[in-house]
XYZ file of C-alpha atoms in Angstrom:
240
model
C 0.501 0.452 0.083
C 1.110 3.808 -0.860
C 2.548 5.397 2.390
C 0.566 8.218 1.359
C -3.118 6.291 1.423
C -1.373 4.708 5.071
C -0.506 8.181 6.515
C -4.104 9.301 5.538
C -5.256 6.821 8.225
C -2.787 7.823 10.589
C -3.564 11.369 10.074
C -4.789 13.814 13.022
C -8.309 12.936 13.654
C -9.582 16.231 15.106
C -11.408 16.301 18.676
C -15.086 15.594 18.034
C -16.256 12.223 18.776
C -12.773 10.774 19.406
C -12.759 7.788 20.461
C -15.752 6.539 17.962
C -13.501 8.148 15.208
C -10.332 6.967 15.962
C -12.599 3.143 16.040
C -14.631 3.937 12.399
C -11.324 5.203 10.811
C -9.161 1.825 11.533
C -12.270 -0.580 10.900
C -12.875 1.164 7.550
C -8.976 0.890 6.911
C -9.027 -3.334 7.683
C -12.004 -3.976 5.601
C -11.008 -2.553 2.417
C -7.722 -3.766 2.673
C -5.626 -0.505 3.599
C -4.402 -2.204 7.469
C -3.937 -5.618 6.318
C -4.216 -9.431 8.088
C -2.086 -10.167 10.764
C -0.751 -6.352 10.848
C 0.358 -5.287 14.104
C -0.662 -2.299 14.567
C 1.135 0.899 16.329
C 0.827 0.603 20.479
C -1.643 2.859 21.807
C 0.617 5.530 23.031
C 2.444 6.260 19.354
C -1.308 5.524 18.238
C -2.843 8.266 20.432
C 0.539 10.264 19.511
C -0.320 9.606 15.465
C -3.960 10.669 15.486
C -3.552 13.078 18.087
C -5.187 11.876 20.702
C -5.540 10.516 24.414
C -4.062 7.596 24.936
C -6.755 6.234 26.636
C -9.018 7.253 23.502
C -6.868 5.140 21.472
C -7.546 2.373 24.162
C -11.362 3.090 23.871
C -11.310 2.374 20.207
C -9.113 -0.714 20.047
C -11.145 -2.171 22.864
C -14.547 -1.024 20.383
C -12.552 -3.193 17.065
C -12.036 -6.283 19.128
C -15.600 -6.562 20.126
C -15.878 -5.782 16.095
C -13.465 -9.451 15.811
C -11.535 -6.766 13.820
C -8.361 -6.865 16.399
C -7.067 -9.324 18.254
C -4.539 -8.344 20.855
C -2.140 -10.390 22.204
C 0.708 -10.160 25.776
C 3.943 -10.786 26.042
C 7.030 -11.070 24.370
C 6.052 -10.352 20.257
C 2.551 -9.577 21.508
C 0.167 -6.394 20.276
C -2.531 -5.485 18.626
C -3.352 -7.246 15.463
C -5.578 -6.453 12.233
C -7.859 -9.386 11.607
C -9.595 -10.455 8.221
C -13.064 -8.806 8.858
C -15.073 -10.837 6.409
C -15.241 -14.122 4.322
C -17.097 -14.435 1.384
C -19.989 -15.724 2.738
C -20.402 -13.323 4.976
C -19.950 -10.890 2.151
C -22.362 -12.202 0.335
C -25.104 -12.602 2.767
C -24.671 -8.651 3.248
C -25.567 -8.491 -0.476
C -28.837 -11.032 -0.370
C -29.769 -8.431 2.145
C -29.703 -5.395 0.413
C -32.104 -4.088 -1.541
C -31.847 -3.318 -5.812
C -32.507 0.563 -4.356
C -29.775 -0.032 -2.178
C -27.084 -1.645 -4.249
C -27.298 0.916 -7.671
C -27.265 3.966 -4.433
C -24.179 2.496 -3.276
C -23.303 1.783 -5.835
C -23.492 5.452 -7.452
C -21.346 7.059 -4.740
C -18.733 4.544 -5.160
C -18.875 5.506 -9.454
C -18.440 9.223 -8.200
C -15.320 8.961 -6.169
C -13.354 6.736 -7.334
C -13.584 7.996 -11.112
C -13.146 11.811 -9.927
C -10.090 10.387 -7.918
C -8.835 8.513 -11.251
C -9.181 12.406 -13.302
C -7.488 14.245 -10.697
C -4.812 11.678 -10.682
C -3.920 11.597 -14.137
C -3.227 15.470 -13.710
C -1.125 14.877 -10.623
C 0.581 11.201 -10.991
C 4.343 11.624 -11.548
C 6.215 8.890 -13.959
C 7.927 7.132 -10.727
C 4.497 6.540 -9.152
C 3.019 4.942 -11.932
C 5.465 2.329 -12.284
C 4.568 1.339 -8.639
C 1.257 1.487 -9.701
C 2.781 -1.348 -12.405
C 3.598 -3.776 -9.645
C 0.313 -3.977 -8.342
C -1.600 -5.967 -11.801
C -1.739 -9.280 -12.086
C -0.802 -11.757 -14.848
C -3.695 -13.732 -16.289
C -2.638 -17.197 -15.620
C -2.907 -16.295 -11.388
C -5.883 -17.662 -10.475
C -6.030 -16.826 -6.389
C -9.095 -15.579 -6.355
C -8.209 -13.515 -2.917
C -4.914 -12.054 -4.863
C -7.036 -10.660 -7.317
C -9.158 -9.368 -4.797
C -7.114 -7.755 -2.603
C -4.309 -5.940 -5.214
C -8.112 -4.215 -7.148
C -8.206 -2.933 -3.418
C -5.098 -1.723 -3.576
C -4.735 -0.420 -7.027
C -7.698 1.950 -6.939
C -7.152 3.062 -2.579
C -3.477 4.137 -4.225
C -4.351 6.276 -7.733
C -6.859 7.496 -4.690
C -3.301 8.456 -2.995
C -1.952 9.963 -6.066
C -4.466 12.691 -5.427
C -2.525 14.212 -2.739
C -5.782 14.494 -0.815
C -5.576 12.956 2.525
C -9.269 13.578 2.290
C -10.420 11.978 -0.442
C -7.902 9.378 0.372
C -9.941 8.356 3.682
C -13.294 8.568 1.839
C -12.105 5.627 -0.733
C -11.307 3.883 2.617
C -14.807 4.509 3.509
C -15.977 3.038 -0.092
C -13.946 0.576 -0.211
C -15.239 -0.867 3.325
C -18.511 -0.084 2.536
C -19.495 -1.367 -1.301
C -15.805 -2.232 -2.948
C -15.548 -6.225 -0.974
C -19.131 -6.193 -2.763
C -17.976 -5.409 -5.794
C -15.408 -8.036 -6.234
C -17.503 -11.163 -5.528
C -17.401 -11.683 -9.609
C -13.782 -11.284 -8.932
C -14.006 -15.487 -8.829
C -14.891 -15.863 -12.538
C -12.103 -16.341 -15.083
C -13.950 -14.538 -17.435
C -14.020 -11.320 -15.294
C -10.785 -11.836 -14.322
C -9.889 -11.114 -17.794
C -11.734 -8.152 -18.451
C -10.110 -6.372 -14.909
C -7.021 -7.026 -15.854
C -7.494 -5.054 -19.132
C -9.423 -2.093 -17.432
C -6.492 -2.800 -14.783
C -3.848 -2.188 -17.365
C -6.256 1.322 -19.322
C -6.606 2.934 -16.178
C -2.469 2.457 -15.439
C -1.195 3.690 -19.610
C -4.125 6.391 -18.402
C -1.877 7.547 -15.633
C 0.929 7.640 -17.403
C -0.034 9.551 -19.950
C -1.450 12.442 -17.882
C -4.960 11.791 -19.428
C -7.838 12.465 -17.153
C -10.422 11.987 -19.604
C -9.425 8.240 -20.219
C -8.081 7.312 -16.340
C -11.918 8.515 -15.787
C -13.427 6.373 -18.348
C -11.399 2.946 -17.667
C -12.706 3.280 -14.142
C -16.395 4.207 -14.738
C -16.079 1.310 -17.561
C -14.805 -0.915 -14.728
C -17.713 -0.610 -12.278
C -20.092 -0.030 -13.879
C -19.257 -3.707 -15.412
C -18.285 -4.734 -12.309
C -21.814 -3.456 -11.465
C -24.024 -5.429 -14.075
C -22.422 -8.807 -12.938
C -23.078 -7.915 -9.330
C -26.826 -7.309 -10.083
C -26.796 -10.688 -11.196
C -25.818 -12.513 -8.851
C -28.147 -10.275 -6.388
C -31.074 -11.722 -8.555
C -30.240 -14.809 -7.764
C -28.664 -14.861 -4.006
C -32.315 -13.446 -3.360
C -34.187 -15.743 -4.764
């Protein structure tokens, strides 16, 4: 994950509802994949200092995250608080089945607007070295590990968000990934869908390299539209 995306997560939190905001920000980062399964979180004092809150506030947030099963804490040498993967594929599909068609399209609309905007701005601000880092996220078609595809897809769009150079926008994409991104990645278990995704990923990276904001925006729009079309079909099937 790019350092900018991580910096946005650990930026000072502000004064309002601090414990809840720390909890929500870390929960979103875990669900979106910015903070990976098994990753060791900063200690309570370190976390408090990074986020600009009291140590007791950081402690309260970690207690809440443990209660949600998103963090596990161990004691002794090598201990600490560690990220726990939030949702299995079955739970994600269960969440999809609980949605109405209207809610599904509403969430997809917000996701689309945010990500296409990020792609457009990133194309205007990205330098060649940063684009090369994005190429490392592209997955060869002969890779069949679905979890790896889903992780790379999320990381690519989070990295594009970080290239906008806006911490606020990056955190918004983290929020969208946590809220809706996992649903759009359900179809990645299908080889044909993975092939189409690889094509869109390559188009996006090339558009960013060329500084082509229109093309970058369109590649993201096409990818999200294709994902939503397939997700809508799956949604109908799981609700029967």
